[in-house]
Amino acid sequence: MTSIAKLIDHSLLRPELTEAEVREGCALAARYGVASVCVRPADVPLAAGLLRGTGVLVGTVAGFPHGSSATATKAAEAALAVAQGAAEVDMVVNIGWLRSGDLADVEADIRAVVDAAAGATVKVILENAYLTADQIAAGCRAAERAGAHFVKTSTGFAPGGATMDDLALMRATVSPHVGVKAAGGVRTLDTLLAMAAIGVTRFGATATAAILDDAAHREAHGAPAAAGAAPADGGY
């Protein structure tokens, strides 16, 4: 179960979450030993304090959820988040620029965040629900050229989330040293395993406990991990 836990970024991004719910989410992340929590920018100091010494990283978002913030704003968000204890920043690409084919601007936008993050991990959210296959591939290539560490399918707030076809395309487009993150609709262990089998190495999820409890149950009973379930669409 530990190896599966380290594939998961436990998502705490819903706008209505209370401080108590953020605290509970951080406690859950620490209990299960996931890779990280992904919190709203205002929650970074709280999460960093709660998770210090647990081995669970703190991540946050920039330009979220629409990607249309000015580049300087995204970069400032990233710099502040890292200064406050974030080790990872999931930024939303400028979707309109990508759809327009303004790839030099897309790349510059991403590079500004990578530079501002000063060595922290940067994941680029493409928001695939709004993109064609060619646009997804172009966004992946721009992210890699700009020095991003991951490309990511979705915010979880668009009409659709991660799909197997999109993930396979993303994995085939970027080099092996660039990771692929699935988010939006990763609600079961079988979905996670099916996606991991095609090379996805990080997952944004709110169903973290259900996924990892299932993994522990199978491990305890010697059951083989099942794969091949179709991913559902929807939010984190």
PDB file of C-alpha atoms in Angstrom:
ATOM      1  CA  MET A   1       0.000   0.000   0.000  1.00  0.00           C
ATOM      2  CA  THR A   2       2.897   2.363   0.742  1.00  0.00           C
ATOM      3  CA  SER A   3       4.043   2.399  -2.875  1.00  0.00           C
ATOM      4  CA  ILE A   4       0.519   3.282  -4.040  1.00  0.00           C
ATOM      5  CA  ALA A   5       0.169   5.979  -1.365  1.00  0.00           C
ATOM      6  CA  LYS A   6       3.276   7.701  -2.706  1.00  0.00           C
ATOM      7  CA  LEU A   7       1.552   8.118  -6.074  1.00  0.00           C
ATOM      8  CA  ILE A   8      -1.258  10.227  -4.601  1.00  0.00           C
ATOM      9  CA  ASP A   9      -1.593  13.980  -4.118  1.00  0.00           C
ATOM     10  CA  HIS A  10      -4.499  14.308  -1.699  1.00  0.00           C
ATOM     11  CA  SER A  11      -6.579  17.208  -3.016  1.00  0.00           C
ATOM     12  CA  LEU A  12      -7.930  19.909  -0.707  1.00  0.00           C
ATOM     13  CA  LEU A  13      -8.881  22.473  -3.341  1.00  0.00           C
ATOM     14  CA  ARG A  14     -12.641  22.838  -3.122  1.00  0.00           C
ATOM     15  CA  PRO A  15     -13.442  26.491  -2.420  1.00  0.00           C
ATOM     16  CA  GLU A  16     -15.899  25.775   0.379  1.00  0.00           C
ATOM     17  CA  LEU A  17     -13.511  23.788   2.595  1.00  0.00           C
ATOM     18  CA  THR A  18     -13.323  25.083   6.151  1.00  0.00           C
ATOM     19  CA  GLU A  19     -10.120  25.311   8.149  1.00  0.00           C
ATOM     20  CA  ALA A  20     -11.257  22.292  10.131  1.00  0.00           C
ATOM     21  CA  GLU A  21     -11.682  20.310   6.918  1.00  0.00           C
ATOM     22  CA  VAL A  22      -8.221  21.317   5.721  1.00  0.00           C
ATOM     23  CA  ARG A  23      -6.791  20.184   9.040  1.00  0.00           C
ATOM     24  CA  GLU A  24      -8.659  16.881   8.756  1.00  0.00           C
ATOM     25  CA  GLY A  25      -7.402  16.428   5.206  1.00  0.00           C
ATOM     26  CA  CYS A  26      -3.807  17.018   6.258  1.00  0.00           C
ATOM     27  CA  ALA A  27      -4.206  14.533   9.092  1.00  0.00           C
ATOM     28  CA  LEU A  28      -5.574  11.961   6.646  1.00  0.00           C
ATOM     29  CA  ALA A  29      -2.645  12.571   4.294  1.00  0.00           C
ATOM     30  CA  ALA A  30      -0.168  12.065   7.119  1.00  0.00           C
ATOM     31  CA  ARG A  31      -1.954   8.940   8.348  1.00  0.00           C
ATOM     32  CA  TYR A  32      -1.830   7.293   4.927  1.00  0.00           C
ATOM     33  CA  GLY A  33       1.625   8.607   4.021  1.00  0.00           C
ATOM     34  CA  VAL A  34       0.680   9.996   0.614  1.00  0.00           C
ATOM     35  CA  ALA A  35       3.076  11.904  -1.630  1.00  0.00           C
ATOM     36  CA  SER A  36       1.553  15.297  -0.931  1.00  0.00           C
ATOM     37  CA  VAL A  37      -1.466  17.361  -0.149  1.00  0.00           C
ATOM     38  CA  CYS A  38      -2.501  19.914  -2.759  1.00  0.00           C
ATOM     39  CA  VAL A  39      -4.063  22.831  -0.909  1.00  0.00           C
ATOM     40  CA  ARG A  40      -5.402  26.241  -1.838  1.00  0.00           C
ATOM     41  CA  PRO A  41      -2.703  28.947  -1.820  1.00  0.00           C
ATOM     42  CA  ALA A  42      -4.010  30.568   1.357  1.00  0.00           C
ATOM     43  CA  ASP A  43      -3.708  27.222   3.167  1.00  0.00           C
ATOM     44  CA  VAL A  44      -0.012  26.631   2.439  1.00  0.00           C
ATOM     45  CA  PRO A  45       1.311  27.988   5.764  1.00  0.00           C
ATOM     46  CA  LEU A  46      -1.228  25.950   7.729  1.00  0.00           C
ATOM     47  CA  ALA A  47      -0.509  22.749   5.812  1.00  0.00           C
ATOM     48  CA  ALA A  48       3.254  23.252   6.018  1.00  0.00           C
ATOM     49  CA  GLY A  49       3.039  23.520   9.769  1.00  0.00           C
ATOM     50  CA  LEU A  50       0.755  20.528  10.154  1.00  0.00           C
ATOM     51  CA  LEU A  51       2.800  18.254   7.900  1.00  0.00           C
ATOM     52  CA  ARG A  52       6.306  19.204   8.966  1.00  0.00           C
ATOM     53  CA  GLY A  53       8.259  16.041   9.734  1.00  0.00           C
ATOM     54  CA  THR A  54       5.636  13.655   8.325  1.00  0.00           C
ATOM     55  CA  GLY A  55       7.274  13.028   4.942  1.00  0.00           C
ATOM     56  CA  VAL A  56       4.166  14.358   3.180  1.00  0.00           C
ATOM     57  CA  LEU A  57       4.924  17.273   0.875  1.00  0.00           C
ATOM     58  CA  VAL A  58       2.826  20.403   0.585  1.00  0.00           C
ATOM     59  CA  GLY A  59       1.677  21.404  -2.876  1.00  0.00           C
ATOM     60  CA  THR A  60      -0.528  24.203  -4.105  1.00  0.00           C
ATOM     61  CA  VAL A  61      -1.839  25.774  -7.289  1.00  0.00           C
ATOM     62  CA  ALA A  62      -1.158  28.849  -9.422  1.00  0.00           C
ATOM     63  CA  GLY A  63      -3.492  30.431 -11.940  1.00  0.00           C
ATOM     64  CA  PHE A  64      -6.187  28.084 -10.664  1.00  0.00           C
ATOM     65  CA  PRO A  65      -8.635  27.032 -11.995  1.00  0.00           C
ATOM     66  CA  HIS A  66      -8.890  28.983 -15.270  1.00  0.00           C
ATOM     67  CA  GLY A  67      -5.252  29.613 -16.174  1.00  0.00           C
ATOM     68  CA  SER A  68      -5.941  33.145 -17.344  1.00  0.00           C
ATOM     69  CA  SER A  69      -4.059  35.081 -14.668  1.00  0.00           C
ATOM     70  CA  ALA A  70      -1.239  37.296 -15.913  1.00  0.00           C
ATOM     71  CA  THR A  71       2.085  35.494 -16.108  1.00  0.00           C
ATOM     72  CA  ALA A  72       3.578  37.767 -13.456  1.00  0.00           C
ATOM     73  CA  THR A  73       0.701  36.885 -11.130  1.00  0.00           C
ATOM     74  CA  LYS A  74       1.240  33.145 -11.592  1.00  0.00           C
ATOM     75  CA  ALA A  75       4.958  33.566 -10.974  1.00  0.00           C
ATOM     76  CA  ALA A  76       4.303  35.608  -7.832  1.00  0.00           C
ATOM     77  CA  GLU A  77       1.890  32.953  -6.571  1.00  0.00           C
ATOM     78  CA  ALA A  78       4.533  30.284  -7.093  1.00  0.00           C
ATOM     79  CA  ALA A  79       7.285  32.259  -5.399  1.00  0.00           C
ATOM     80  CA  LEU A  80       5.135  33.064  -2.364  1.00  0.00           C
ATOM     81  CA  ALA A  81       3.941  29.478  -2.051  1.00  0.00           C
ATOM     82  CA  VAL A  82       7.486  28.119  -2.062  1.00  0.00           C
ATOM     83  CA  ALA A  83       8.575  30.731   0.468  1.00  0.00           C
ATOM     84  CA  GLN A  84       5.714  29.624   2.720  1.00  0.00           C
ATOM     85  CA  GLY A  85       6.610  25.933   2.555  1.00  0.00           C
ATOM     86  CA  ALA A  86       5.207  24.487  -0.667  1.00  0.00           C
ATOM     87  CA  ALA A  87       7.418  21.921  -2.390  1.00  0.00           C
ATOM     88  CA  GLU A  88       5.182  21.553  -5.459  1.00  0.00           C
ATOM     89  CA  VAL A  89       3.169  23.964  -7.600  1.00  0.00           C
ATOM     90  CA  ASP A  90       0.437  22.833 -10.007  1.00  0.00           C
ATOM     91  CA  MET A  91      -0.059  25.684 -12.468  1.00  0.00           C
ATOM     92  CA  VAL A  92      -2.849  25.989 -15.029  1.00  0.00           C
ATOM     93  CA  VAL A  93      -1.692  26.693 -18.558  1.00  0.00           C
ATOM     94  CA  ASN A  94      -3.229  29.677 -20.331  1.00  0.00           C
ATOM     95  CA  ILE A  95      -5.895  27.622 -22.064  1.00  0.00           C
ATOM     96  CA  GLY A  96      -6.910  30.336 -24.502  1.00  0.00           C
ATOM     97  CA  TRP A  97      -3.338  30.870 -25.642  1.00  0.00           C
ATOM     98  CA  LEU A  98      -2.880  27.141 -26.145  1.00  0.00           C
ATOM     99  CA  ARG A  99      -6.111  26.854 -28.128  1.00  0.00           C
ATOM    100  CA  SER A 100      -5.016  29.847 -30.224  1.00  0.00           C
ATOM    101  CA  GLY A 101      -1.674  28.258 -31.064  1.00  0.00           C
ATOM    102  CA  ASP A 102       0.325  30.946 -29.250  1.00  0.00           C
ATOM    103  CA  LEU A 103       2.897  28.386 -28.149  1.00  0.00           C
ATOM    104  CA  ALA A 104       5.740  30.836 -27.528  1.00  0.00           C
ATOM    105  CA  ASP A 105       3.537  32.668 -25.018  1.00  0.00           C
ATOM    106  CA  VAL A 106       2.410  29.390 -23.452  1.00  0.00           C
ATOM    107  CA  GLU A 107       6.013  28.302 -23.019  1.00  0.00           C
ATOM    108  CA  ALA A 108       7.065  31.661 -21.571  1.00  0.00           C
ATOM    109  CA  ASP A 109       4.157  31.550 -19.108  1.00  0.00           C
ATOM    110  CA  ILE A 110       5.230  28.132 -17.869  1.00  0.00           C
ATOM    111  CA  ARG A 111       8.912  29.031 -17.746  1.00  0.00           C
ATOM    112  CA  ALA A 112       8.175  32.052 -15.581  1.00  0.00           C
ATOM    113  CA  VAL A 113       6.514  29.817 -13.012  1.00  0.00           C
ATOM    114  CA  VAL A 114       9.316  27.241 -13.176  1.00  0.00           C
ATOM    115  CA  ASP A 115      11.865  29.988 -12.579  1.00  0.00           C
ATOM    116  CA  ALA A 116       9.850  31.523  -9.735  1.00  0.00           C
ATOM    117  CA  ALA A 117       9.426  28.137  -8.078  1.00  0.00           C
ATOM    118  CA  ALA A 118      13.201  28.039  -7.625  1.00  0.00           C
ATOM    119  CA  GLY A 119      13.660  24.291  -7.813  1.00  0.00           C
ATOM    120  CA  ALA A 120      10.264  23.223  -6.466  1.00  0.00           C
ATOM    121  CA  THR A 121       8.374  20.703  -8.570  1.00  0.00           C
ATOM    122  CA  VAL A 122       6.112  22.316 -11.178  1.00  0.00           C
ATOM    123  CA  LYS A 123       3.194  20.450 -12.723  1.00  0.00           C
ATOM    124  CA  VAL A 124       1.447  21.991 -15.721  1.00  0.00           C
ATOM    125  CA  ILE A 125      -2.324  21.497 -15.868  1.00  0.00           C
ATOM    126  CA  LEU A 126      -3.480  21.472 -19.490  1.00  0.00           C
ATOM    127  CA  GLU A 127      -7.246  21.157 -18.815  1.00  0.00           C
ATOM    128  CA  ASN A 128      -7.682  18.569 -21.550  1.00  0.00           C
ATOM    129  CA  ALA A 129     -11.480  18.807 -21.624  1.00  0.00           C
ATOM    130  CA  TYR A 130     -11.117  22.000 -23.655  1.00  0.00           C
ATOM    131  CA  LEU A 131      -8.347  20.778 -25.987  1.00  0.00           C
ATOM    132  CA  THR A 132      -7.919  18.681 -29.113  1.00  0.00           C
ATOM    133  CA  ALA A 133      -5.359  15.890 -29.202  1.00  0.00           C
ATOM    134  CA  ASP A 134      -2.992  18.122 -31.178  1.00  0.00           C
ATOM    135  CA  GLN A 135      -3.368  20.904 -28.608  1.00  0.00           C
ATOM    136  CA  ILE A 136      -2.710  18.482 -25.744  1.00  0.00           C
ATOM    137  CA  ALA A 137       0.477  17.298 -27.448  1.00  0.00           C
ATOM    138  CA  ALA A 138       1.575  20.880 -28.162  1.00  0.00           C
ATOM    139  CA  GLY A 139       0.965  21.843 -24.539  1.00  0.00           C
ATOM    140  CA  CYS A 140       2.995  18.892 -23.319  1.00  0.00           C
ATOM    141  CA  ARG A 141       5.917  19.816 -25.549  1.00  0.00           C
ATOM    142  CA  ALA A 142       5.774  23.459 -24.410  1.00  0.00           C
ATOM    143  CA  ALA A 143       5.752  22.364 -20.767  1.00  0.00           C
ATOM    144  CA  GLU A 144       8.794  20.166 -21.277  1.00  0.00           C
ATOM    145  CA  ARG A 145      10.700  22.885 -23.134  1.00  0.00           C
ATOM    146  CA  ALA A 146       9.929  25.291 -20.285  1.00  0.00           C
ATOM    147  CA  GLY A 147      11.420  22.944 -17.690  1.00  0.00           C
ATOM    148  CA  ALA A 148       8.255  21.645 -16.017  1.00  0.00           C
ATOM    149  CA  HIS A 149       8.500  18.393 -14.102  1.00  0.00           C
ATOM    150  CA  PHE A 150       4.994  17.018 -14.806  1.00  0.00           C
ATOM    151  CA  VAL A 151       2.137  17.477 -17.224  1.00  0.00           C
ATOM    152  CA  LYS A 152      -1.318  17.057 -15.727  1.00  0.00           C
ATOM    153  CA  THR A 153      -4.719  16.378 -17.249  1.00  0.00           C
ATOM    154  CA  SER A 154      -7.180  18.536 -15.382  1.00  0.00           C
ATOM    155  CA  THR A 155      -8.086  20.867 -12.555  1.00  0.00           C
ATOM    156  CA  GLY A 156     -11.054  18.725 -11.585  1.00  0.00           C
ATOM    157  CA  PHE A 157     -13.366  21.686 -12.182  1.00  0.00           C
ATOM    158  CA  ALA A 158     -13.836  21.443 -15.962  1.00  0.00           C
ATOM    159  CA  PRO A 159     -16.550  19.384 -17.726  1.00  0.00           C
ATOM    160  CA  GLY A 160     -14.306  16.302 -17.936  1.00  0.00           C
ATOM    161  CA  GLY A 161     -11.357  14.790 -16.118  1.00  0.00           C
ATOM    162  CA  ALA A 162      -8.622  12.294 -16.868  1.00  0.00           C
ATOM    163  CA  THR A 163      -9.134   9.760 -19.650  1.00  0.00           C
ATOM    164  CA  MET A 164      -6.992   6.821 -20.696  1.00  0.00           C
ATOM    165  CA  ASP A 165      -6.613   8.145 -24.242  1.00  0.00           C
ATOM    166  CA  ASP A 166      -5.405  11.542 -23.059  1.00  0.00           C
ATOM    167  CA  LEU A 167      -2.998  10.004 -20.574  1.00  0.00           C
ATOM    168  CA  ALA A 168      -1.529   7.682 -23.196  1.00  0.00           C
ATOM    169  CA  LEU A 169      -1.045  10.648 -25.522  1.00  0.00           C
ATOM    170  CA  MET A 170       0.634  12.713 -22.818  1.00  0.00           C
ATOM    171  CA  ARG A 171       2.938   9.870 -21.814  1.00  0.00           C
ATOM    172  CA  ALA A 172       3.927   9.300 -25.437  1.00  0.00           C
ATOM    173  CA  THR A 173       4.579  13.014 -26.030  1.00  0.00           C
ATOM    174  CA  VAL A 174       6.886  13.914 -23.157  1.00  0.00           C
ATOM    175  CA  SER A 175      10.308  12.465 -22.411  1.00  0.00           C
ATOM    176  CA  PRO A 176      10.691   9.798 -19.712  1.00  0.00           C
ATOM    177  CA  HIS A 177      12.053  12.334 -17.219  1.00  0.00           C
ATOM    178  CA  VAL A 178       8.779  14.304 -17.321  1.00  0.00           C
ATOM    179  CA  GLY A 179       6.022  12.786 -15.206  1.00  0.00           C
ATOM    180  CA  VAL A 180       2.331  12.528 -16.053  1.00  0.00           C
ATOM    181  CA  LYS A 181      -0.327  13.306 -13.452  1.00  0.00           C
ATOM    182  CA  ALA A 182      -3.973  12.256 -13.724  1.00  0.00           C
ATOM    183  CA  ALA A 183      -6.635  14.284 -11.948  1.00  0.00           C
ATOM    184  CA  GLY A 184     -10.395  14.431 -12.182  1.00  0.00           C
ATOM    185  CA  GLY A 185     -12.260  11.159 -11.789  1.00  0.00           C
ATOM    186  CA  VAL A 186      -9.570   9.060 -10.055  1.00  0.00           C
ATOM    187  CA  ARG A 187     -11.879   7.542  -7.465  1.00  0.00           C
ATOM    188  CA  THR A 188     -11.030   3.834  -7.321  1.00  0.00           C
ATOM    189  CA  LEU A 189      -7.963   1.670  -6.939  1.00  0.00           C
ATOM    190  CA  ASP A 190      -8.705  -0.082 -10.227  1.00  0.00           C
ATOM    191  CA  THR A 191      -8.760   3.228 -12.083  1.00  0.00           C
ATOM    192  CA  LEU A 192      -5.474   4.250 -10.496  1.00  0.00           C
ATOM    193  CA  LEU A 193      -3.837   0.920 -11.350  1.00  0.00           C
ATOM    194  CA  ALA A 194      -5.033   1.024 -14.942  1.00  0.00           C
ATOM    195  CA  MET A 195      -3.569   4.489 -15.346  1.00  0.00           C
ATOM    196  CA  ALA A 196      -0.322   3.559 -13.612  1.00  0.00           C
ATOM    197  CA  ALA A 197       0.057   0.671 -16.046  1.00  0.00           C
ATOM    198  CA  ILE A 198       0.372   3.118 -18.939  1.00  0.00           C
ATOM    199  CA  GLY A 199       2.953   5.257 -17.186  1.00  0.00           C
ATOM    200  CA  VAL A 200       1.074   7.719 -14.973  1.00  0.00           C
ATOM    201  CA  THR A 201       3.161   8.431 -11.889  1.00  0.00           C
ATOM    202  CA  ARG A 202       1.043  10.843  -9.844  1.00  0.00           C
ATOM    203  CA  PHE A 203      -2.676  11.093  -9.127  1.00  0.00           C
ATOM    204  CA  GLY A 204      -4.789  13.906  -7.750  1.00  0.00           C
ATOM    205  CA  ALA A 205      -7.598  12.463  -5.634  1.00  0.00           C
ATOM    206  CA  THR A 206     -10.111  13.208  -2.935  1.00  0.00           C
ATOM    207  CA  ALA A 207     -11.069   9.518  -2.606  1.00  0.00           C
ATOM    208  CA  THR A 208      -7.667   8.824  -1.076  1.00  0.00           C
ATOM    209  CA  ALA A 209      -8.912   6.869   1.923  1.00  0.00           C
ATOM    210  CA  ALA A 210     -11.191   4.637  -0.154  1.00  0.00           C
ATOM    211  CA  ILE A 211      -8.417   3.905  -2.660  1.00  0.00           C
ATOM    212  CA  LEU A 212      -5.811   3.089  -0.038  1.00  0.00           C
ATOM    213  CA  ASP A 213      -8.188   1.133   2.198  1.00  0.00           C
ATOM    214  CA  ASP A 214      -8.991  -1.033  -0.819  1.00  0.00           C
ATOM    215  CA  ALA A 215      -5.275  -1.517  -1.485  1.00  0.00           C
ATOM    216  CA  ALA A 216      -4.677  -2.528   2.137  1.00  0.00           C
ATOM    217  CA  HIS A 217      -7.630  -4.925   2.059  1.00  0.00           C
ATOM    218  CA  ARG A 218      -6.350  -6.650  -1.075  1.00  0.00           C
ATOM    219  CA  GLU A 219      -2.836  -6.836   0.337  1.00  0.00           C
ATOM    220  CA  ALA A 220      -4.107  -8.349   3.586  1.00  0.00           C
ATOM    221  CA  HIS A 221      -6.111 -10.988   1.737  1.00  0.00           C
ATOM    222  CA  GLY A 222      -3.488 -11.783  -0.860  1.00  0.00           C
ATOM    223  CA  ALA A 223      -5.772 -10.632  -3.660  1.00  0.00           C
ATOM    224  CA  PRO A 224      -4.139  -9.553  -6.916  1.00  0.00           C
ATOM    225  CA  ALA A 225      -4.559  -5.903  -7.797  1.00  0.00           C
ATOM    226  CA  ALA A 226      -7.194  -5.538 -10.475  1.00  0.00           C
ATOM    227  CA  ALA A 227      -6.702  -3.117 -13.345  1.00  0.00           C
ATOM    228  CA  GLY A 228      -8.538  -1.982 -16.408  1.00  0.00           C
ATOM    229  CA  ALA A 229     -11.482  -0.109 -14.940  1.00  0.00           C
ATOM    230  CA  ALA A 230     -12.597   2.823 -17.026  1.00  0.00           C
ATOM    231  CA  PRO A 231     -12.023   6.201 -15.379  1.00  0.00           C
ATOM    232  CA  ALA A 232     -14.998   8.301 -14.482  1.00  0.00           C
ATOM    233  CA  ASP A 233     -15.285  11.907 -15.510  1.00  0.00           C
ATOM    234  CA  GLY A 234     -15.774  14.666 -12.993  1.00  0.00           C
ATOM    235  CA  GLY A 235     -14.039  16.646 -10.317  1.00  0.00           C
ATOM    236  CA  TYR A 236     -11.317  15.626  -7.911  1.00  0.00           C
TER     237      TYR A 236
END
